[in-house]
Coordinates of N, CA and C in Angstrom, one line a residue:
M1 N 19.3 12.4 12.7 CA 20.6 11.6 12.3 C 21.0 10.1 13.1
L2 N 20.9 10.2 14.1 CA 21.0 9.2 15.1 C 20.4 8.0 14.7
K3 N 18.4 8.3 14.0 CA 18.0 7.5 13.5 C 18.5 6.9 13.0
N4 N 18.8 7.3 11.8 CA 19.2 7.3 10.1 C 20.3 6.4 10.9
L5 N 21.4 6.6 11.1 CA 23.1 5.3 11.8 C 21.8 4.8 12.5
F6 N 21.0 4.4 13.5 CA 20.7 3.0 13.9 C 20.0 2.1 12.8
L7 N 19.3 2.6 11.9 CA 18.5 2.6 11.0 C 19.5 1.5 9.7
T8 N 20.3 2.0 9.7 CA 21.7 1.6 8.5 C 22.3 0.5 8.8
L9 N 22.8 0.3 10.7 CA 23.3 -0.2 11.0 C 22.5 -1.6 11.6
F10 N 20.8 -1.7 11.8 CA 20.2 -2.7 11.6 C 20.3 -3.6 10.4
C11 N 20.2 -2.6 9.1 CA 20.1 -2.8 8.0 C 21.3 -4.1 7.3
A12 N 22.5 -3.7 7.9 CA 23.8 -4.3 8.0 C 24.0 -5.4 8.7
V13 N 22.8 -5.2 9.6 CA 22.9 -6.8 10.2 C 21.9 -7.8 9.6
V14 N 21.1 -7.3 9.2 CA 19.8 -8.3 8.7 C 20.5 -8.8 7.3
I15 N 21.4 -7.7 6.6 CA 21.9 -8.5 5.6 C 22.7 -9.2 5.6
S16 N 23.7 -9.2 7.2 CA 24.4 -9.7 7.0 C 24.2 -11.4 7.2
L17 N 22.8 -11.5 8.6 CA 22.5 -12.4 8.7 C 21.5 -13.1 8.3
A18 N 20.5 -12.3 7.3 CA 19.8 -12.9 6.4 C 20.0 -13.1 5.2
G19 N 21.2 -12.4 4.4 CA 21.4 -12.1 3.0 C 20.6 -11.5 2.0
S20 N 19.8 -11.6 2.6 CA 18.9 -10.7 1.5 C 19.0 -8.9 2.0
G21 N 18.2 -8.2 1.1 CA 18.0 -6.9 1.7 C 16.5 -6.5 2.6
C22 N 17.1 -5.1 2.8 CA 16.3 -5.0 3.5 C 15.9 -3.6 3.5
V23 N 14.0 -3.6 3.5 CA 13.4 -2.9 2.7 C 12.7 -2.0 4.0
V24 N 13.0 -0.8 3.5 CA 12.0 0.0 4.5 C 11.4 1.1 3.5
I25 N 9.8 1.0 4.6 CA 9.4 1.6 3.6 C 8.7 2.6 4.2
K26 N 8.7 3.9 3.2 CA 8.2 5.2 3.2 C 6.7 5.5 2.8
E27 N 5.8 6.2 4.0 CA 4.9 6.8 3.9 C 4.9 8.4 4.2
Y28 N 4.0 8.6 2.7 CA 3.8 10.2 2.7 C 3.4 10.7 2.8
T29 N 3.0 11.0 3.8 CA 1.5 12.1 4.3 C 1.6 13.2 3.6
P30 N -0.3 13.3 3.0 CA -0.6 15.0 2.3 C -0.5 15.9 3.3
E31 N -0.7 16.9 2.7 CA -0.9 18.2 3.6 C -2.0 17.8 4.0
K32 N -2.5 18.7 5.2 CA -3.8 18.6 5.9 C -4.9 19.2 5.1
D33 N -5.3 19.8 4.0 CA -6.3 20.2 3.2 C -6.0 19.6 2.2
A34 N -5.0 18.5 1.7 CA -4.8 17.9 0.4 C -5.9 16.7 0.3
V35 N -6.5 15.7 1.5 CA -7.2 14.7 1.5 C -8.9 15.2 1.2
K36 N -9.2 14.7 0.1 CA -10.3 15.1 0.0 C -11.8 14.4 0.2
V37 N -11.4 14.0 1.3 CA -12.6 12.5 1.7 C -12.4 12.3 3.0
A38 N -13.5 12.0 3.4 CA -14.0 11.6 4.9 C -12.4 11.1 6.2
P39 N -12.3 11.5 7.0 CA -11.4 10.5 7.6 C -11.2 9.4 7.3
Q40 N -12.3 9.4 8.0 CA -12.6 7.7 7.9 C -12.1 6.8 6.9
E41 N -12.6 7.4 5.6 CA -12.2 7.0 4.2 C -10.6 6.6 4.2
Y42 N -10.6 8.0 4.3 CA -9.0 8.0 4.1 C -8.2 6.9 4.9
E43 N -8.3 7.0 6.0 CA -7.7 5.9 7.4 C -7.9 4.8 6.6
L44 N -9.2 3.9 6.2 CA -9.3 2.9 5.5 C -8.8 2.3 4.0
G45 N -8.6 3.9 3.5 CA -7.7 3.6 2.4 C -6.5 3.0 2.9
R46 N -5.8 4.2 3.3 CA -4.3 4.2 3.8 C -4.3 2.7 4.5
K47 N -5.0 2.3 5.7 CA -4.8 0.9 6.4 C -5.0 -0.5 5.0
L48 N -6.0 -0.6 3.7 CA -5.4 -1.5 3.4 C -4.3 -1.2 2.5
L49 N -3.7 -0.2 1.7 CA -2.4 -0.1 1.3 C -1.6 -0.7 2.0
Q50 N -1.4 -0.1 3.4 CA -0.5 -0.7 4.5 C -0.2 -1.9 4.2
A51 N -1.7 -2.6 4.5 CA -1.4 -4.1 4.9 C -0.9 -4.6 3.5
F52 N -1.1 -4.4 2.5 CA -0.6 -5.2 0.8 C 0.8 -4.2 0.9
V53 N 1.2 -3.5 1.4 CA 2.8 -3.6 1.4 C 3.2 -4.1 2.7
K54 N 3.1 -3.9 3.3 CA 3.1 -5.2 4.4 C 3.1 -6.5 4.2
N55 N 2.4 -6.9 3.6 CA 2.6 -8.5 3.2 C 1.4 -8.6 4.2
D56 N 0.5 -8.4 4.7 CA -0.5 -8.8 5.7 C -1.5 -9.0 5.0
A57 N -1.8 -10.5 5.1 CA -2.8 -11.1 4.1 C -4.7 -10.8 5.0
K58 N -4.1 -11.4 5.7 CA -5.2 -11.4 7.1 C -5.9 -9.9 7.4
G59 N -4.8 -9.1 7.7 CA -5.5 -7.7 7.9 C -5.6 -6.9 6.4
F60 N -5.7 -7.4 5.3 CA -6.5 -6.4 4.4 C -7.6 -7.5 4.0
V61 N -7.7 -8.8 4.3 CA -9.0 -9.2 4.1 C -9.5 -8.8 5.1
A62 N -8.9 -8.8 6.6 CA -10.2 -8.2 7.4 C -10.7 -6.9 7.4
L63 N -10.2 -5.7 6.1 CA -11.1 -4.9 5.8 C -11.8 -4.8 4.9
L64 N -11.7 -5.8 3.8 CA -13.0 -5.8 3.1 C -14.5 -6.5 3.7
P65 N -15.4 -5.8 3.6 CA -17.3 -6.1 3.4 C -16.9 -7.6 3.5
A66 N -17.5 -8.5 4.3 CA -18.1 -9.6 4.3 C -18.3 -10.2 2.7
E67 N -19.3 -10.1 1.9 CA -19.4 -10.3 0.4 C -18.5 -10.5 -0.6
T68 N -17.4 -8.8 -0.5 CA -15.9 -9.0 -0.8 C -15.1 -10.2 0.2
R69 N -15.0 -10.3 1.3 CA -14.1 -11.3 2.0 C -14.8 -12.7 0.9
A70 N -15.9 -12.9 1.0 CA -15.9 -14.7 0.3 C -16.0 -15.2 -0.7
K71 N -15.1 -13.3 -1.8 CA -14.1 -13.6 -3.3 C -13.1 -13.4 -2.8
F72 N -12.7 -12.6 -2.1 CA -10.9 -11.8 -2.8 C -10.4 -12.9 -1.0
T73 N -9.7 -14.2 -0.8 CA -9.7 -14.5 0.0 C -7.8 -14.5 0.1
V74 N -7.4 -15.0 1.3 CA -6.3 -14.9 1.5 C -5.3 -15.2 0.9
D75 N -5.9 -16.2 0.2 CA -5.4 -17.1 -0.9 C -4.9 -16.1 -2.1
N76 N -6.5 -15.8 -2.5 CA -6.3 -14.5 -3.3 C -5.4 -13.1 -3.1
F77 N -5.3 -13.2 -2.2 CA -4.0 -11.5 -1.7 C -2.5 -12.2 -2.3
K78 N -3.1 -13.3 -1.8 CA -1.1 -14.1 -1.4 C -0.7 -14.3 -3.3
Q79 N -1.5 -14.8 -4.0 CA -1.4 -14.6 -5.5 C -1.2 -13.9 -6.1
T80 N -2.0 -12.4 -6.0 CA -2.2 -11.3 -6.3 C -0.7 -10.2 -5.6
R81 N -0.3 -10.5 -4.7 CA 0.5 -9.7 -4.0 C 2.2 -10.5 -4.8
K82 N 2.1 -12.0 -5.2 CA 3.2 -12.4 -5.8 C 3.4 -11.6 -7.1
S83 N 2.0 -11.8 -7.9 CA 1.9 -11.4 -9.0 C 2.8 -10.0 -9.2
V84 N 2.0 -9.1 -8.7 CA 3.0 -7.4 -8.0 C 4.3 -7.8 -8.1
L85 N 4.9 -8.1 -6.9 CA 6.3 -8.2 -6.9 C 6.6 -8.7 -8.0
E86 N 6.4 -9.4 -8.7 CA 7.1 -10.4 -9.7 C 7.4 -9.2 -10.9
S87 N 6.7 -8.7 -11.1 CA 6.0 -8.1 -12.6 C 6.5 -6.3 -12.2
I88 N 6.0 -6.0 -11.0 CA 6.6 -4.4 -10.7 C 7.8 -4.5 -9.3
G89 N 8.0 -5.3 -8.5 CA 9.6 -5.2 -7.5 C 8.7 -5.1 -6.0
E90 N 9.1 -4.8 -5.5 CA 8.9 -4.5 -4.1 C 8.3 -3.5 -3.6
P91 N 7.5 -2.8 -2.9 CA 6.7 -1.5 -2.5 C 7.8 -1.4 -1.5
V92 N 8.0 -0.4 -1.7 CA 9.1 1.1 -1.1 C 8.6 2.1 -0.1
A93 N 7.3 2.5 -1.0 CA 7.3 4.2 -0.5 C 5.6 4.0 -1.3
Y94 N 4.5 5.4 -0.4 CA 3.8 5.4 -1.3 C 3.2 6.5 -0.7
S95 N 2.4 7.1 -1.0 CA 1.6 8.3 -0.9 C 0.5 8.7 -1.4
Y96 N -0.8 9.4 -0.8 CA -2.0 9.4 -0.9 C -1.6 10.8 -2.3
L97 N -2.7 10.2 -3.5 CA -2.4 11.7 -4.4 C -4.0 12.4 -4.6
T98 N -4.6 12.0 -4.5 CA -6.2 13.0 -4.6 C -7.5 11.7 -4.4
T99 N -8.4 12.1 -4.4 CA -9.9 11.6 -4.6 C -10.4 11.9 -5.8
L100 N -10.9 10.8 -6.5 CA -11.6 11.6 -7.6 C -13.2 11.7 -7.0
E101 N -13.9 12.6 -8.2 CA -15.5 12.9 -7.9 C -16.0 11.7 -8.1
L102 N -17.2 11.1 -7.4 CA -18.0 10.4 -8.4 C -19.0 10.1 -7.4
S103 N -20.3 10.5 -7.6 CA -21.3 10.3 -6.7 C -21.3 9.4 -6.0
G104 N -21.7 9.4 -4.2 CA -22.1 8.6 -3.7 C -20.6 7.7 -3.3
L105 N -19.8 7.6 -4.0 CA -18.1 6.5 -3.8 C -17.4 7.7 -3.8
H106 N -16.0 7.5 -3.4 CA -15.2 7.9 -3.1 C -13.8 7.3 -3.9
P107 N -13.5 7.2 -5.2 CA -12.3 6.5 -5.6 C -10.7 7.5 -5.0
Q108 N -10.4 6.7 -4.2 CA -9.2 7.8 -3.8 C -7.9 6.8 -4.2
I109 N -7.1 7.3 -4.9 CA -5.8 7.4 -6.0 C -4.4 7.9 -5.0
W110 N -3.3 6.2 -5.3 CA -2.4 6.6 -4.1 C -0.9 5.9 -5.1
K111 N -0.3 7.1 -5.0 CA 1.0 6.4 -5.6 C 1.8 4.9 -4.9
V112 N 2.4 4.0 -5.6 CA 3.2 3.4 -4.7 C 4.1 3.4 -5.7
Q113 N 5.3 3.4 -4.9 CA 6.8 2.9 -5.5 C 7.4 2.0 -5.2
F114 N 7.9 0.9 -6.4 CA 8.5 -0.3 -6.5 C 10.2 -0.1 -6.8
K115 N 10.5 -1.2 -5.9 CA 12.1 -1.3 -6.1 C 12.1 -2.9 -6.8
R116 N 13.4 -2.9 -7.6 CA 13.4 -4.4 -8.4 C 15.0 -4.6 -8.7
F117 N 15.7 -6.1 -8.8 CA 17.0 -5.7 -9.5 C 16.6 -6.7 -10.8
N118 N 17.3 -6.6 -11.5 CA 17.8 -7.2 -12.7 C 17.9 -8.6 -12.0
V119 N 17.8 -9.5 -13.1 CA 18.5 -11.0 -12.9 C 19.7 -12.1 -12.1
N120 N 20.4 -10.7 -12.0 CA 21.8 -10.6 -11.6 C 22.4 -10.2 -10.5
R121 N 21.1 -8.9 -10.1 CA 21.3 -8.4 -8.9 C 22.5 -7.3 -9.0
S122 N 22.5 -7.0 -10.6 CA 23.6 -5.8 -10.8 C 22.7 -4.2 -10.8
K123 N 21.8 -4.1 -11.2 CA 21.1 -3.3 -11.6 C 19.7 -2.8 -10.8
E124 N 19.3 -1.6 -10.6 CA 18.1 -1.9 -9.5 C 17.4 -1.1 -10.3
F125 N 16.0 -1.6 -10.8 CA 15.2 -0.6 -10.8 C 13.9 0.1 -10.6
T126 N 13.2 0.9 -10.7 CA 12.0 1.9 -10.2 C 11.1 2.1 -10.7
S127 N 10.0 1.3 -9.8 CA 8.6 1.8 -11.0 C 7.8 2.4 -10.0
E128 N 6.9 2.7 -10.8 CA 5.6 3.4 -10.1 C 4.5 3.2 -10.6
A129 N 3.4 3.0 -9.7 CA 2.1 2.3 -10.1 C 0.7 3.2 -9.6
L130 N -0.3 3.1 -9.6 CA -1.3 3.4 -8.8 C -2.5 2.8 -8.4
F131 N -2.6 3.0 -7.5 CA -3.4 1.9 -6.5 C -4.9 2.5 -6.0
K132 N -5.8 1.8 -6.8 CA -7.3 3.1 -6.4 C -7.7 2.2 -5.3
V133 N -8.2 2.5 -4.2 CA -9.1 2.1 -3.5 C -10.9 3.5 -3.4
V134 N -11.9 2.1 -3.2 CA -13.0 2.9 -3.8 C -13.8 2.9 -2.3
T135 N -13.9 4.1 -1.6 CA -14.7 3.8 -0.3 C -15.8 4.6 -0.6
G136 N -16.9 4.1 0.4 CA -18.2 4.9 0.5 C -18.4 5.4 2.1
M137 N -19.4 6.0 2.8 CA -19.7 6.2 3.9 C -21.5 5.0 4.1
T138 N -21.5 4.7 4.7 CA -22.9 4.2 5.1 C -23.5 4.5 6.2
D139 N -24.5 4.9 6.4 CA -25.2 5.8 7.2 C -24.4 7.2 8.1
R140 N -23.7 7.3 7.3 CA -23.0 8.3 7.5 C -21.8 8.8 8.7
K141 N -21.4 7.0 9.4 CA -20.6 7.1 10.1 C -19.6 6.2 9.8
T142 N -19.9 4.7 8.9 CA -18.8 3.7 9.0 C -18.8 4.0 7.3
A143 N -17.0 3.9 7.2 CA -16.6 3.6 6.3 C -16.6 2.3 5.4
V144 N -16.6 2.1 4.1 CA -16.8 1.1 3.4 C -15.4 1.0 2.4
I145 N -15.3 -0.2 2.1 CA -14.6 -0.6 0.7 C -15.3 -1.4 -0.5
T146 N -15.7 -0.4 -1.2 CA -16.3 -1.2 -2.9 C -15.4 -1.7 -3.8
G147 N -14.1 -1.3 -3.7 CA -13.3 -1.9 -4.9 C -12.0 -1.4 -4.4
F148 N -10.9 -2.4 -5.4 CA -9.8 -1.5 -5.0 C -9.4 -2.5 -6.0
H149 N -7.7 -1.9 -6.7 CA -7.2 -2.6 -7.8 C -5.8 -1.7 -7.6
F150 N -4.7 -1.7 -8.3 CA -3.4 -1.3 -8.7 C -4.1 -1.1 -10.5
M151 N -3.5 0.4 -11.1 CA -3.8 1.1 -12.4 C -2.1 1.2 -12.8

């Protein structure tokens, strides 16, 4: 309760100083047995989504394999994120849903919740989208990302 009070007061100060809303991003962690992928792959997918949600372009791109980084740069990240924010809203929560079965690769499906306002900021809207990050293991030790996108 004290933590929530502190967060509320902090947001009130930020709003009064900055004139914009305070966004608190919530991560819903799955049950222990719900994750159907190697821990390294789960963590890699989680870090990729966290970097997107936190607007960490450099962190996002750094998680990608070298050949993907050559195609998906920091500028691409910024353009993609801007497009997502304009069409869906600001990310406020996310959770792991499942990993699909695919020989050799592991498409992880995450649910991301977004909030946005109408033009005059009189009404708030909530939307959800799925984020798919495909991972795999090299040498049975190292997790790598082979693809990602919002669905």
